[in-house]
mmCIF file of C-alpha atoms in Angstrom:
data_model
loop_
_atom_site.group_PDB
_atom_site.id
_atom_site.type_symbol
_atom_site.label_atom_id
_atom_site.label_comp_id
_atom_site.label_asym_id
_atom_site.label_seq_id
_atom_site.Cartn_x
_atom_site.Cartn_y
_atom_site.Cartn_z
ATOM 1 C CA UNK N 1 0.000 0.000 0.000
ATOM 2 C CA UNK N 2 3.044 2.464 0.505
ATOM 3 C CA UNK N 3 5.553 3.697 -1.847
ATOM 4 C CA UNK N 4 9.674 3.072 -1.196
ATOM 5 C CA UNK N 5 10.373 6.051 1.212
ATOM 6 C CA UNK N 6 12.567 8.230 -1.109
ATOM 7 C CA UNK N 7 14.373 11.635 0.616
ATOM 8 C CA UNK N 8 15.082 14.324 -1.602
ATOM 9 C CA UNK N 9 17.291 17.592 -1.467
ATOM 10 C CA UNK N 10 16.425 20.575 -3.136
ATOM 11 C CA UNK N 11 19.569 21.642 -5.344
ATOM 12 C CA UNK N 12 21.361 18.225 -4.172
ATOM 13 C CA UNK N 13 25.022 18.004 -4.351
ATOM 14 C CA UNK N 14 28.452 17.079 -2.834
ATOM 15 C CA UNK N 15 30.295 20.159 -0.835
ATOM 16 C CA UNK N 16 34.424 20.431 -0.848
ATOM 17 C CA UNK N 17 34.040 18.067 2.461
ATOM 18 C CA UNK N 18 32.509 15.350 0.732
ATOM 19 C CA UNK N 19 29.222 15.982 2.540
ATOM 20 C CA UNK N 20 25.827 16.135 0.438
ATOM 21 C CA UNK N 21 24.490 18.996 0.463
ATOM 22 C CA UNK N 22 21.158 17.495 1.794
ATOM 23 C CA UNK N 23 23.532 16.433 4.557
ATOM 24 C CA UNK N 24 24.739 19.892 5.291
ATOM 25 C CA UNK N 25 21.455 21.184 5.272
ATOM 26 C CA UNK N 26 20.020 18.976 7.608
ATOM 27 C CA UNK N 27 23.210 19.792 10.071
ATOM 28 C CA UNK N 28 22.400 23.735 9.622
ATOM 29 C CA UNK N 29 18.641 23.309 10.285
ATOM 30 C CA UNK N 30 19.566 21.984 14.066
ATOM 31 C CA UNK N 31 20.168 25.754 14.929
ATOM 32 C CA UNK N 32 17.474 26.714 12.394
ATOM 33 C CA UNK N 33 13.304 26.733 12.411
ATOM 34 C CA UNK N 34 12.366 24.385 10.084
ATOM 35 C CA UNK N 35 8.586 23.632 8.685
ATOM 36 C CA UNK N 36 7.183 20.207 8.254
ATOM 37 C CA UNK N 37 4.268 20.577 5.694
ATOM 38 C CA UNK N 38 2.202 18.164 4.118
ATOM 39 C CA UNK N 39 1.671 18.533 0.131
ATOM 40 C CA UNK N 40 -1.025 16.616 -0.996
ATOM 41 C CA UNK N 41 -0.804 16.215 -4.706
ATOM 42 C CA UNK N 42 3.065 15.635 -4.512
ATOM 43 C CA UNK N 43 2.386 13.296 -2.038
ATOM 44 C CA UNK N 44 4.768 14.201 0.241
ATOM 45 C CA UNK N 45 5.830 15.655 3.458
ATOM 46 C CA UNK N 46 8.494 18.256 3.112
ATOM 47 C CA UNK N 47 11.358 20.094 5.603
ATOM 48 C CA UNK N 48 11.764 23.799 4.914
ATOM 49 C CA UNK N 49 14.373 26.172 6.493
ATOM 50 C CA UNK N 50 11.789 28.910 7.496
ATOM 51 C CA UNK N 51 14.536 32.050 7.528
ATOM 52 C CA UNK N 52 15.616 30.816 3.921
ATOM 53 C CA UNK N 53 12.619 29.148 2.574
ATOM 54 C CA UNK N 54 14.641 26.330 1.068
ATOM 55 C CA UNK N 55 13.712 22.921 1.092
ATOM 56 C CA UNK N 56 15.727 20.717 2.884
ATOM 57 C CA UNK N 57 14.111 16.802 2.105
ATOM 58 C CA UNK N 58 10.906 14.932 0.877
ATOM 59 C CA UNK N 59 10.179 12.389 2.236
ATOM 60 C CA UNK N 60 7.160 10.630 -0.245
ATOM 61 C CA UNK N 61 4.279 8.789 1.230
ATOM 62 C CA UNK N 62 1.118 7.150 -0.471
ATOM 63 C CA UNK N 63 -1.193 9.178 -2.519
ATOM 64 C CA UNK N 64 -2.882 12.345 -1.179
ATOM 65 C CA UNK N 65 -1.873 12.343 2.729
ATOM 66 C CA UNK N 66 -3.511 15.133 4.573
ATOM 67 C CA UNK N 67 -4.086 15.895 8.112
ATOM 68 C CA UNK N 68 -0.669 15.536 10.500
ATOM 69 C CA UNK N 69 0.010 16.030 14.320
ATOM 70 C CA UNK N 70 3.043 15.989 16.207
ATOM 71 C CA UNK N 71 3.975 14.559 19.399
ATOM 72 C CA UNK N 72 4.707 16.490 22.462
ATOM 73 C CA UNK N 73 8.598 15.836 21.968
ATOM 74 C CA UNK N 74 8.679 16.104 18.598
ATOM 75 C CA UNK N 75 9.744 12.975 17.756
ATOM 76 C CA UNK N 76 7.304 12.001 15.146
ATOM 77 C CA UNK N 77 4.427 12.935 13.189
ATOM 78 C CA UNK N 78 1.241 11.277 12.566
ATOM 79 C CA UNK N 79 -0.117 11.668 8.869
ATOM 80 C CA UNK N 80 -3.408 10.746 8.137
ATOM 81 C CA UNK N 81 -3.531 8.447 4.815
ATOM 82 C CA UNK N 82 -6.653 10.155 3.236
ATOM 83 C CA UNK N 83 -6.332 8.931 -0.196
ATOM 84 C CA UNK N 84 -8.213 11.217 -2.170
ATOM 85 C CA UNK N 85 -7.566 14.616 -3.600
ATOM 86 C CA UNK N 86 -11.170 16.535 -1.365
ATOM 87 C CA UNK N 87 -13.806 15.150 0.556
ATOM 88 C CA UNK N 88 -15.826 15.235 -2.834
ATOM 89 C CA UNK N 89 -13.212 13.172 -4.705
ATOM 90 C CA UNK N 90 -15.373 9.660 -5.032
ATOM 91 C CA UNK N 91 -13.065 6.632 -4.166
ATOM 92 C CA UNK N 92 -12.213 4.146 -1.007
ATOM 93 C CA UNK N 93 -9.273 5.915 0.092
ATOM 94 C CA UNK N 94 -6.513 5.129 2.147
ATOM 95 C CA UNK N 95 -6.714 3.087 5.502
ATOM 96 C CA UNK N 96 -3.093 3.579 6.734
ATOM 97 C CA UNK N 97 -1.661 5.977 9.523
ATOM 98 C CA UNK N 98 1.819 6.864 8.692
ATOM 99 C CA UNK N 99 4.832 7.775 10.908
ATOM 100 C CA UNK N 100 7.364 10.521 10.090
ATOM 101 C CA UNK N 101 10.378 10.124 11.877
ATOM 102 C CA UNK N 102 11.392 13.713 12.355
ATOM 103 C CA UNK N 103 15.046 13.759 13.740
ATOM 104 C CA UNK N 104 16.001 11.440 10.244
ATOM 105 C CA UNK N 105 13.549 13.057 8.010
ATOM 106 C CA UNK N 106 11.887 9.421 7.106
ATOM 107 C CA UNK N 107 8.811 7.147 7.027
ATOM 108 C CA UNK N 108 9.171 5.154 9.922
ATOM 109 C CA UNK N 109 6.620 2.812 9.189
ATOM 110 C CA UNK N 110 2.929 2.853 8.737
ATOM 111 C CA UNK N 111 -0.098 2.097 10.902
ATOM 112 C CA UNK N 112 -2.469 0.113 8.551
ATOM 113 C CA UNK N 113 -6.246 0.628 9.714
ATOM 114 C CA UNK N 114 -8.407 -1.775 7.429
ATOM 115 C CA UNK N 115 -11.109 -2.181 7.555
ATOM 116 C CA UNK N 116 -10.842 1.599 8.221
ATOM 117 C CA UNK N 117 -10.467 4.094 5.304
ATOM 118 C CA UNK N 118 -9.936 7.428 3.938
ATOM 119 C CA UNK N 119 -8.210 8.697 7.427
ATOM 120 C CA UNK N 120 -8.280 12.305 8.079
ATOM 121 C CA UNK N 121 -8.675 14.003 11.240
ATOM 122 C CA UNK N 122 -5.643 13.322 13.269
ATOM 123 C CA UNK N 123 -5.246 14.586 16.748
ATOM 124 C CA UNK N 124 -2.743 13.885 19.914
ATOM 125 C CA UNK N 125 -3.509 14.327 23.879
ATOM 126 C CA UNK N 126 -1.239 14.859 26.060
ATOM 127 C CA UNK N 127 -0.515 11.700 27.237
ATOM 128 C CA UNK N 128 0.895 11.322 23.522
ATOM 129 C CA UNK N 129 -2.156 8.642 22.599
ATOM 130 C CA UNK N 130 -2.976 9.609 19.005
ATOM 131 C CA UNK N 131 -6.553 9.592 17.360
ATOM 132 C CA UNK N 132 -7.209 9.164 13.755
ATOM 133 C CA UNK N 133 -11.219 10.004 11.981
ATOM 134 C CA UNK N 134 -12.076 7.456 9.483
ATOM 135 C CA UNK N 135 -14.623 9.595 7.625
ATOM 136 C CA UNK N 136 -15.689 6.414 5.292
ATOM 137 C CA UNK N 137 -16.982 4.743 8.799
ATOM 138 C CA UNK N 138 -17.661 7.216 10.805
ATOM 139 C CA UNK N 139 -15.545 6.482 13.415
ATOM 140 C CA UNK N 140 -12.517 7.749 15.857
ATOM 141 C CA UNK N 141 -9.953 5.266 16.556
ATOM 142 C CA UNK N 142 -7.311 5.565 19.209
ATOM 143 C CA UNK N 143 -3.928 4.168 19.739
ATOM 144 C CA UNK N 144 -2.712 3.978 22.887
ATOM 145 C CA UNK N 145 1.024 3.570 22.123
ATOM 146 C CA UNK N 146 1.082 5.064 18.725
ATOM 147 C CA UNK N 147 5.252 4.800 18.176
ATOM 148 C CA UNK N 148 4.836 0.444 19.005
ATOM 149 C CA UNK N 149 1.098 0.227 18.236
ATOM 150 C CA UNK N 150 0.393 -1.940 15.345
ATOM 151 C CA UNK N 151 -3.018 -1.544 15.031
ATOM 152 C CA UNK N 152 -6.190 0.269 16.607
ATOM 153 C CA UNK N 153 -6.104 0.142 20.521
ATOM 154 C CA UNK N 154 -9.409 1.433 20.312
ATOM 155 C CA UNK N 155 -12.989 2.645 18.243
ATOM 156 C CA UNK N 156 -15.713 4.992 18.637
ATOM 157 C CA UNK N 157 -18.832 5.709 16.885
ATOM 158 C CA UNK N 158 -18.964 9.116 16.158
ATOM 159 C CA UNK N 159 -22.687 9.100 14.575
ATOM 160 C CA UNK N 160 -22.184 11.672 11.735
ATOM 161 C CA UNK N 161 -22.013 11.061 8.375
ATOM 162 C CA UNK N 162 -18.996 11.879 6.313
ATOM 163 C CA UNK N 163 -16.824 12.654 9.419
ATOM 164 C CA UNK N 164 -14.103 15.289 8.313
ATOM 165 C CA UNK N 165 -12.387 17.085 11.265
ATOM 166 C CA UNK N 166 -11.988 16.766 14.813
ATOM 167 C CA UNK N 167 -11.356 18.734 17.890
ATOM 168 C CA UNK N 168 -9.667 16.977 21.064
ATOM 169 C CA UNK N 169 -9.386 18.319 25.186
ATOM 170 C CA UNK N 170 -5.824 18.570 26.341
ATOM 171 C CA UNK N 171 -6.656 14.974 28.354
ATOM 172 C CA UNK N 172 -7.904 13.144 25.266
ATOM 173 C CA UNK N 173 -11.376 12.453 26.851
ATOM 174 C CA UNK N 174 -13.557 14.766 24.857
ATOM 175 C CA UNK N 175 -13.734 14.553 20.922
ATOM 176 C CA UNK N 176 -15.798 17.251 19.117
ATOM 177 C CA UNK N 177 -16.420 15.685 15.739
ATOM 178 C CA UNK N 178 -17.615 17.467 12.465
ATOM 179 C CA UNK N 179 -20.695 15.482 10.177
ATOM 180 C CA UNK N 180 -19.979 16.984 6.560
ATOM 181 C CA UNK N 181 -23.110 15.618 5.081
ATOM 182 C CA UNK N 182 -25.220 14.779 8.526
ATOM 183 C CA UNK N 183 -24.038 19.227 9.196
ATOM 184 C CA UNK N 184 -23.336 18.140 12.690
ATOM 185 C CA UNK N 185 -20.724 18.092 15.443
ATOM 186 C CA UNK N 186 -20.818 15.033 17.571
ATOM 187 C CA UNK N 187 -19.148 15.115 20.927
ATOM 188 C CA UNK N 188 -18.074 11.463 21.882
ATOM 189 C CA UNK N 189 -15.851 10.082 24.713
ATOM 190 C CA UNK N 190 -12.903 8.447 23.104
ATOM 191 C CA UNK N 191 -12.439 6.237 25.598
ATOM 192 C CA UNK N 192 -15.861 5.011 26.381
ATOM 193 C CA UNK N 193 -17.845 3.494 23.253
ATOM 194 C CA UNK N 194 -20.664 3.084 25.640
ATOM 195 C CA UNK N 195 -21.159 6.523 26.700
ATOM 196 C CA UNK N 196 -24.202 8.567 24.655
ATOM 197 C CA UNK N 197 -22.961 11.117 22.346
ATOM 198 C CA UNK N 198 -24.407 14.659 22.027
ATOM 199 C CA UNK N 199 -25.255 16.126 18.878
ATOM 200 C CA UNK N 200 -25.337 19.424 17.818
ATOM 201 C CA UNK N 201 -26.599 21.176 13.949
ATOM 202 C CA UNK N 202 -24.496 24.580 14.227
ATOM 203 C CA UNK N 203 -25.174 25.561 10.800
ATOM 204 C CA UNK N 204 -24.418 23.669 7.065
ATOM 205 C CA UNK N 205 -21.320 22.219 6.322
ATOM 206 C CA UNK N 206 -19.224 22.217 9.499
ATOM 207 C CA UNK N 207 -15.739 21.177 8.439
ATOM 208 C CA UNK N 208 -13.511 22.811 11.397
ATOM 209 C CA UNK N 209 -13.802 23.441 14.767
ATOM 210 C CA UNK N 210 -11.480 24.510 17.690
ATOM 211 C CA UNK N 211 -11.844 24.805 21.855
ATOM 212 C CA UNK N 212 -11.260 28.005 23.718
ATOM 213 C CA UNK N 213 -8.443 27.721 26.448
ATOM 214 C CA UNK N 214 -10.394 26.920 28.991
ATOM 215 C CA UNK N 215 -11.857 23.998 26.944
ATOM 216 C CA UNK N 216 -15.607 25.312 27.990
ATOM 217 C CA UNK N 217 -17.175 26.728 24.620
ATOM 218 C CA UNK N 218 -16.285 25.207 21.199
ATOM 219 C CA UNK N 219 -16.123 27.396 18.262
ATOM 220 C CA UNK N 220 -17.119 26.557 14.679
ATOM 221 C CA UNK N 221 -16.987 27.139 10.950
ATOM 222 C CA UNK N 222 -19.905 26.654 9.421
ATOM 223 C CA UNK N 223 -18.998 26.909 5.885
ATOM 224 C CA UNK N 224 -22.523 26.739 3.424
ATOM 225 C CA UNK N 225 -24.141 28.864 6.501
ATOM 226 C CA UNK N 226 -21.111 31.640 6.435
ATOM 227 C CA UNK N 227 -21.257 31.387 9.990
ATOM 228 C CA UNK N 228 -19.222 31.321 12.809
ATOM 229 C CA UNK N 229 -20.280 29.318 15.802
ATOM 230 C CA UNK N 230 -19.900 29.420 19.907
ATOM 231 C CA UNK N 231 -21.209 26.205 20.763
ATOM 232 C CA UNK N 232 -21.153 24.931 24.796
ATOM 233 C CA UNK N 233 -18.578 21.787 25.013
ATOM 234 C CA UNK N 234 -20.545 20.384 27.788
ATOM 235 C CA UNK N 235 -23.730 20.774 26.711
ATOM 236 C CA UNK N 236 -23.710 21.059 23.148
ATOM 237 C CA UNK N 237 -25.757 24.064 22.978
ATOM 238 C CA UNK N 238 -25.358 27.059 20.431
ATOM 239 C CA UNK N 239 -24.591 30.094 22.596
ATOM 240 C CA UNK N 240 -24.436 32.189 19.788
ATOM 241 C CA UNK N 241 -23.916 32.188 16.148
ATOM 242 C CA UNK N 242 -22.673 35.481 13.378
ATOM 243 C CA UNK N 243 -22.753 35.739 9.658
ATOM 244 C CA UNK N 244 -19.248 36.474 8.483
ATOM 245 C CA UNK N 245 -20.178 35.970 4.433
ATOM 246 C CA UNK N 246 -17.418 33.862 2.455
ATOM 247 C CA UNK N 247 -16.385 30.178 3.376
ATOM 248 C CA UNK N 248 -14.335 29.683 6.351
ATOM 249 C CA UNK N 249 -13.261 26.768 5.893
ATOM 250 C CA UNK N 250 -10.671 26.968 9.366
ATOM 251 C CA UNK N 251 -10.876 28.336 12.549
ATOM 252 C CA UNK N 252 -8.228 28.337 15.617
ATOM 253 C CA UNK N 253 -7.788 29.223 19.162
ATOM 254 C CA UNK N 254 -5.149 32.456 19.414
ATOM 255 C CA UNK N 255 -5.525 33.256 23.165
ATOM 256 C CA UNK N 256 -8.123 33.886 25.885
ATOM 257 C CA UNK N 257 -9.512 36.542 23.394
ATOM 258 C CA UNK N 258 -9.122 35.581 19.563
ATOM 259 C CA UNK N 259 -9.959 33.296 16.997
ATOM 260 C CA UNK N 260 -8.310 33.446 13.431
ATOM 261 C CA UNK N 261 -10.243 32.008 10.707
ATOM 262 C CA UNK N 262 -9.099 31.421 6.975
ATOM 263 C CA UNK N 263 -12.014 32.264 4.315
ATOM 264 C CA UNK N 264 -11.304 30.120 1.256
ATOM 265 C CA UNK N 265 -13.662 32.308 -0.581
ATOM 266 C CA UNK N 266 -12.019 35.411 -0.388
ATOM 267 C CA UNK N 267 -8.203 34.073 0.582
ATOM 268 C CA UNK N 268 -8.162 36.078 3.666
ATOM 269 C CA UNK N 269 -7.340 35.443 7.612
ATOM 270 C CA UNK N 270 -9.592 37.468 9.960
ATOM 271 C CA UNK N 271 -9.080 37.557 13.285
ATOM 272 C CA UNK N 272 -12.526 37.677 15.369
ATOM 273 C CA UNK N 273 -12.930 38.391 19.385
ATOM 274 C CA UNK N 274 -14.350 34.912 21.054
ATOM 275 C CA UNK N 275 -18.038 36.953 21.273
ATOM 276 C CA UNK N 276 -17.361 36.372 17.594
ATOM 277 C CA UNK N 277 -16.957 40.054 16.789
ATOM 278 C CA UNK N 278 -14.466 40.636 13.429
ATOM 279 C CA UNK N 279 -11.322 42.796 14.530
ATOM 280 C CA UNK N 280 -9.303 42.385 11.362
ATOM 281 C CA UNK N 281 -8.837 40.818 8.561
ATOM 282 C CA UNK N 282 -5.706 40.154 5.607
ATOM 283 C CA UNK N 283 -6.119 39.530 2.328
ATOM 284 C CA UNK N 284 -3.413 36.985 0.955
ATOM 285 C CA UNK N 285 -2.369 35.953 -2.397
ATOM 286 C CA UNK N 286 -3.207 32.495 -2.680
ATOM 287 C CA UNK N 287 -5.974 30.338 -0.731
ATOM 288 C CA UNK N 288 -5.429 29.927 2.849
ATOM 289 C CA UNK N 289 -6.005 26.117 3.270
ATOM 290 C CA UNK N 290 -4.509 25.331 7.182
ATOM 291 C CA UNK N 291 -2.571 27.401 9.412
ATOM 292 C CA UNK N 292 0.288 26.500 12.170
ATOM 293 C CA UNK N 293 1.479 28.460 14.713
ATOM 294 C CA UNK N 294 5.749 28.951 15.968
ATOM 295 C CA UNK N 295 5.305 27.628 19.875
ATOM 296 C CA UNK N 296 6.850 30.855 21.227
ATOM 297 C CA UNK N 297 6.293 33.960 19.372
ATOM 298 C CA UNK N 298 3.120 35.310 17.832
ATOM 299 C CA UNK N 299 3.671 33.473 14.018
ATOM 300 C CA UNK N 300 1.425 32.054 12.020
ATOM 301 C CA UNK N 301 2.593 29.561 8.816
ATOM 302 C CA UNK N 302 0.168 29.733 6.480
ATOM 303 C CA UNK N 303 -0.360 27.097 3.438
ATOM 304 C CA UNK N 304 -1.892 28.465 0.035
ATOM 305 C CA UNK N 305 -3.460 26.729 -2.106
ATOM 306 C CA UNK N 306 -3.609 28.164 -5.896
ATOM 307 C CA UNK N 307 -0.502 29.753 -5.539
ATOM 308 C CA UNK N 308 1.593 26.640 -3.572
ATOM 309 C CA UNK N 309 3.527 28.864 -1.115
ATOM 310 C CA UNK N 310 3.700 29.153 2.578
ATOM 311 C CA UNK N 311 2.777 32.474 3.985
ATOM 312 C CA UNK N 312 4.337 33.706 7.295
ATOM 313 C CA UNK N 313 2.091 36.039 9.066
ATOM 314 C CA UNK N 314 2.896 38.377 12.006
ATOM 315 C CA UNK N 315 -0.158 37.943 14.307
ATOM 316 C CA UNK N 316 0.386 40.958 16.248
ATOM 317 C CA UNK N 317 -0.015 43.463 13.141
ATOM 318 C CA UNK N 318 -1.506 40.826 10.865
ATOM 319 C CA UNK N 319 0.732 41.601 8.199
ATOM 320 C CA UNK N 320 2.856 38.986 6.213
ATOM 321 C CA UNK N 321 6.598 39.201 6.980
ATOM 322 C CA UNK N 322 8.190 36.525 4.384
ATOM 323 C CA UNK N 323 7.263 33.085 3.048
ATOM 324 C CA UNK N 324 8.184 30.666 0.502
ATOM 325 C CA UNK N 325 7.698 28.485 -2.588
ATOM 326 C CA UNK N 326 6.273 24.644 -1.646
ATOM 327 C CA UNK N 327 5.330 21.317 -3.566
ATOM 328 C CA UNK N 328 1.610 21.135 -4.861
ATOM 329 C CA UNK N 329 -1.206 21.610 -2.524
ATOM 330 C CA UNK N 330 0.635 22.372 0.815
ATOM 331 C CA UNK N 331 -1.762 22.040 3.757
ATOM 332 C CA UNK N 332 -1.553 21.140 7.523
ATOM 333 C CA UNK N 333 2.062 21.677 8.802
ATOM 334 C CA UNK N 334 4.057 21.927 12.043
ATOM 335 C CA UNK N 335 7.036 24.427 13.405
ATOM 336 C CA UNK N 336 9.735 22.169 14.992
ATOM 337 C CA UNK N 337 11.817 24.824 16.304
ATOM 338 C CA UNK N 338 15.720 25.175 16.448
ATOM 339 C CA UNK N 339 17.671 22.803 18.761
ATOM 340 C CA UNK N 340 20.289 25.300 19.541
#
């Protein structure tokens, strides 16, 4: 089911020391921020020196990976084996979880999850127990061990239909999943099948969906309603609910205060107060598909689609402040920062 694991250099060579220059490069990113990104039509997950915007290695997966999450140490990454191009691509999919190791830039080995397919949503507690969305079956799986773990450790219904995205509490006991075709958010316990889930209809289309700090009010893009939506995480309620026109196809926790959202419709991030109020917005270049954030200083890395660069985004002014060329289709990626 997987490809040969192949690692590439951009502008490969030997040096006068008789090291390669993807060798060298990888030595120089230690004291240098680097970007993992996923690209989904090259198939790949890529290493980019942010200051420079060169790419470092490739390392090629199966066709069309997409989501990816990170472990706490940043050891390895989790990509989702999604298999198709977009949720409206017809097709089986993938059924495979595969693991990046990120200190030798390679595929470390992969999770297979049959009868499971077309894997997704990823997300990571942290006790470092990973959980993977199959959208085809409509259901979260959890491994408990995820760097020995063979297989599932664990499934749960999520009762939606088409299940996209997911949003996860720090402790890995809540999951706040999104219904593409059922238009619902489901929250389910990962850890107990047998526990009733609550269901929510925040609006058409809900595709993304992130908690507030405090983990007490969920917020969510509903993208055919152009809406924005503050839902209670315990009770699944709508607490309130705001036109903001376009498609927003993403939306993330900044702080206590802010959300950022990316409108696919017209290419802009806005930032909005968590009453949902718009405070500002920037309009980009290409079409803002996922956003990551640096750890430790207010950055935002933001993939365009259309255009296939990486946009970095001062989140204090909201202004870009540099960014760089990528494969095809980058999307979800991760900041490991330097080591020195």
């Amino acid at each position: 089911m997987t490809r040969r694991t192949v690692i590439k250099a951009a502008g490969a060579g030997t040096l006068a020391s008789g090291l390669s220059t993807a060798a060298a490069g990888a030595s120089r990113a230690e004291d240098a921020d680097v970007l993992a990104v996923v690209e989904k039509s090259s198939h790949a997950v890529s290493f980019y020196d942010v200051a420079s915007g060169r790419r470092l290695r490739s390392v090629q997966l199966p066709d069309y990976p997409h989501e990816m999450v990170v472990d706490s140490r940043r050891r390895f990454a989790y990509v989702g084996h999604y298999g198709v191009r977009m949720a409206a691509t017809v097709g089986e999919g993938g059924a495979a979880v595969l693991v990046i190791d990120l200190a030798e830039r390679t595929l470390a080995r992969t999770i297979d999850t049959r009868p499971f397919h077309r894997i997704h949503g990823m997300g990571i507690d942290r006790h470092d127990r990973l959980y993977a969305l199959s959208e085809e079956k409509a259901v979260l799986l959890g491994f408990d061990a995820p760097t020995t773990d063979g297989a599932p450790t664990r499934a749960v219904p999520t009762h939606g239909v088409k299940t996209h995205l997911f949003s996860l509490s720090r402790d890995g006991e809540r999951a706040y999943v999104t219904g593409l075709l059922s238009h619902t958010v489901s929250l389910v316990r990962p850890h107990d099948a047998a526990a009733p889930p609550l269901l929510v209809t925040p609006g058409q289309l809900p595709e993304s969906s992130c908690l507030s700090r405090d983990e007490k009010t969920l917020f969510v893009g509903a993208r055919k309603s152009a809406s924005l939506v503050a839902v209670d995480a315990r009770t699944m309620k709508v607490r309130r609910s705001r036109k903001v026109g376009g498609d927003p196809l993403r939306v993330y926790t900044l702080d206590d205060e802010r959300l950022l959202a990316t409108d696919i419709a017209a290419n802009t991030l806005t930032v909005f107060s968590t009453d949902l109020r718009p405070i500002r917005s920037l309009r980009l270049d290409g079409t803002p598909s996922a956003v990551s954030f640096h750890p430790a200083k207010p950055i935002a890395y933001v993939s365009q689609l259309g255009n296939n660069r990486i946009a970095v985004v001062d989140l204090d002014r909201l202004t870009v402040i540099g960014g760089f060329a990528t494969q095809l289709e980058p999307d979800s990626s991760v900041l490991l920062p330097a080591t020195s």
